[in-house]
Each structure stands twice: as structure tokens, then as C-alpha cells.
Amino acid sequence: MKVAVRALNERGDSIDGPTSEDIRKLLNELSAKNRFLILERSDAENSEYYMQAYRHDDGTYWLEHRDGGADAHFQSTCRDIRVLTQAFTMWMYRISGWRDAFHWEAWRETPTGEME
């Protein structure tokens, strides 16, 4: 099933219409030199529909998703790459329930512009 999503990482790798296997591979490749993966919806009304994971040095992941604008911008954390992979895959295919494994909070930034 082809999806209207683009996956891109810190190294600059980009895949249009990734598969679930592509997502698993890209997430498993996150490291100190390749910290983030972003999925962007290419069929959305604007560029504010995305999901992102950022890998910290301790192996935890910070998650961010945005559904159209600032009022629908959320953050969470995850320690399990399998749960993260499942959520990214479900989001990509628009399968309901992808949010359920996480405690989501409204996005907030520190004065330096980083996530709190």
C-alpha cells in the first residue's frame, strides 16, 4: 500500500512512500550521529502534519506530532523501539489507536527553543 508520506532523517536520507519495513530500519538506525526521523504527510492541506522521533544519548526517544497547527502540537517520550515503530507505522497508515501507548502533552518550548 503506497502512502502519501515522506520519511527523512538527520543524515539527509529521504524516502517517499516508505513501507513499514523502511520505518523500522530508519528508526533502528537512529544514533548519536543520526538523531531524528520525521514523517511528513505529503497529501495534507499544509506542512503541519508530521510525526518525529529524536533519540537521546541514554536511548530514550522524544516524540512530537502535529496535526495541522499550533493548537494540535503534542509531545511525549518512549523507551521501547518496538512501541515507537508500531506507533510510527500506524500513524503512517492512518490506523487509529497509534496515540494510545503514550502520555501526550501539549507542546511547550523552553526559552532556548528546545522541548521542555
Short mmCIF file of C-alpha atoms in Angstrom, two decimals:
data_model
loop_
_atom_site.label_atom_id
_atom_site.label_comp_id
_atom_site.label_asym_id
_atom_site.label_seq_id
_atom_site.Cartn_x
_atom_site.Cartn_y
_atom_site.Cartn_z
CA MET A 1 0.00 0.00 0.00
CA LYS A 2 1.58 3.29 -1.14
CA VAL A 3 1.25 6.13 1.37
CA ALA A 4 1.49 9.89 0.84
CA VAL A 5 4.26 10.25 3.40
CA ARG A 6 7.91 11.27 3.23
CA ALA A 7 10.43 9.96 5.75
CA LEU A 8 13.61 11.94 6.38
CA ASN A 9 16.40 11.70 8.91
CA GLU A 10 19.28 13.80 10.18
CA ARG A 11 21.73 12.24 7.68
CA GLY A 12 19.60 13.60 4.86
CA ASP A 13 18.16 10.26 3.75
CA SER A 14 14.66 10.70 2.34
CA ILE A 15 12.09 8.11 1.24
CA ASP A 16 8.82 8.99 -0.46
CA GLY A 17 6.10 6.46 0.31
CA PRO A 18 8.08 4.39 2.82
CA THR A 19 7.00 0.90 3.82
CA SER A 20 6.64 -0.33 7.39
CA GLU A 21 9.99 -2.11 6.92
CA ASP A 22 11.59 1.20 5.86
CA ILE A 23 10.26 2.83 9.03
CA ARG A 24 11.57 0.01 11.22
CA LYS A 25 15.00 0.27 9.59
CA LEU A 26 15.16 4.08 9.81
CA LEU A 27 14.17 4.10 13.48
CA ASN A 28 16.68 1.36 14.33
CA GLU A 29 19.42 3.42 12.63
CA LEU A 30 18.94 6.40 14.96
CA SER A 31 22.19 7.14 16.80
CA ALA A 32 24.41 9.94 18.11
CA LYS A 33 25.20 10.92 14.50
CA ASN A 34 21.68 10.41 13.17
CA ARG A 35 19.36 11.51 15.97
CA PHE A 36 15.97 12.10 14.36
CA LEU A 37 13.38 10.71 11.98
CA ILE A 38 10.49 12.78 10.67
CA LEU A 39 7.43 11.52 8.81
CA GLU A 40 5.55 14.21 6.88
CA ARG A 41 2.18 13.85 5.20
CA SER A 42 2.54 14.97 1.57
CA ASP A 43 -1.22 14.93 0.94
CA ALA A 44 -2.10 17.27 3.83
CA GLU A 45 -3.54 20.76 3.43
CA ASN A 46 -0.33 22.27 4.85
CA SER A 47 3.11 21.23 6.09
CA GLU A 48 1.97 20.99 9.71
CA TYR A 49 1.10 17.26 9.67
CA TYR A 50 4.07 15.27 10.88
CA MET A 51 5.48 12.87 13.46
CA GLN A 52 9.05 12.99 14.74
CA ALA A 53 11.31 10.90 16.97
CA TYR A 54 14.57 12.17 18.47
CA ARG A 55 16.99 9.71 20.09
CA HIS A 56 18.73 10.85 23.29
CA ASP A 57 22.15 9.55 24.39
CA ASP A 58 20.53 7.37 27.07
CA GLY A 59 18.49 5.53 24.40
CA THR A 60 15.16 7.17 25.19
CA TYR A 61 13.14 8.82 22.47
CA TRP A 62 11.35 12.14 22.47
CA LEU A 63 8.28 12.16 20.25
CA GLU A 64 6.46 15.05 18.64
CA HIS A 65 3.39 15.08 16.45
CA ARG A 66 1.47 17.90 14.89
CA ASP A 67 -1.96 17.67 13.28
CA GLY A 68 -2.34 20.85 11.30
CA GLY A 69 -1.36 23.73 13.55
CA ALA A 70 -0.04 25.02 16.86
CA ASP A 71 -3.22 24.04 18.73
CA ALA A 72 -2.66 20.41 17.72
CA HIS A 73 1.04 20.06 18.58
CA PHE A 74 1.99 17.40 21.16
CA GLN A 75 5.00 15.74 22.80
CA SER A 76 5.77 12.52 24.63
CA THR A 77 8.62 10.12 25.40
CA CYS A 78 9.28 6.45 24.75
CA ARG A 79 11.86 3.87 25.84
CA ASP A 80 10.80 0.94 23.66
CA ILE A 81 11.82 1.00 19.99
CA ARG A 82 9.17 -1.64 19.17
CA VAL A 83 6.37 0.54 20.57
CA LEU A 84 7.81 3.53 18.74
CA THR A 85 8.00 1.61 15.46
CA GLN A 86 4.41 0.42 15.83
CA ALA A 87 3.16 3.96 16.52
CA PHE A 88 5.04 5.41 13.53
CA THR A 89 3.71 2.68 11.25
CA MET A 90 0.14 3.12 12.48
CA TRP A 91 0.39 6.92 12.05
CA MET A 92 1.74 6.47 8.53
CA TYR A 93 -1.15 4.19 7.52
CA ARG A 94 -3.73 6.28 9.44
CA ILE A 95 -4.61 3.39 11.75
CA SER A 96 -6.46 4.59 14.82
CA GLY A 97 -5.01 3.94 18.26
CA TRP A 98 -1.42 4.95 17.48
CA ARG A 99 -1.51 7.57 20.28
CA ASP A 100 -2.68 5.11 22.94
CA ALA A 101 0.73 3.82 24.08
CA PHE A 102 1.93 7.28 25.15
CA HIS A 103 1.10 10.05 27.58
CA TRP A 104 0.78 13.08 25.28
CA GLU A 105 1.12 16.66 26.49
CA ALA A 106 0.66 19.94 24.68
CA TRP A 107 3.88 21.13 23.05
CA ARG A 108 5.89 23.61 25.05
CA GLU A 109 9.32 25.09 24.48
CA THR A 110 11.93 26.37 26.89
CA PRO A 111 13.31 29.92 26.46
CA THR A 112 16.15 28.41 24.39
CA GLY A 113 13.64 26.96 21.93
CA GLU A 114 14.14 23.35 22.99
CA MET A 115 11.43 20.98 24.15
CA GLU A 116 10.91 21.08 27.91
#
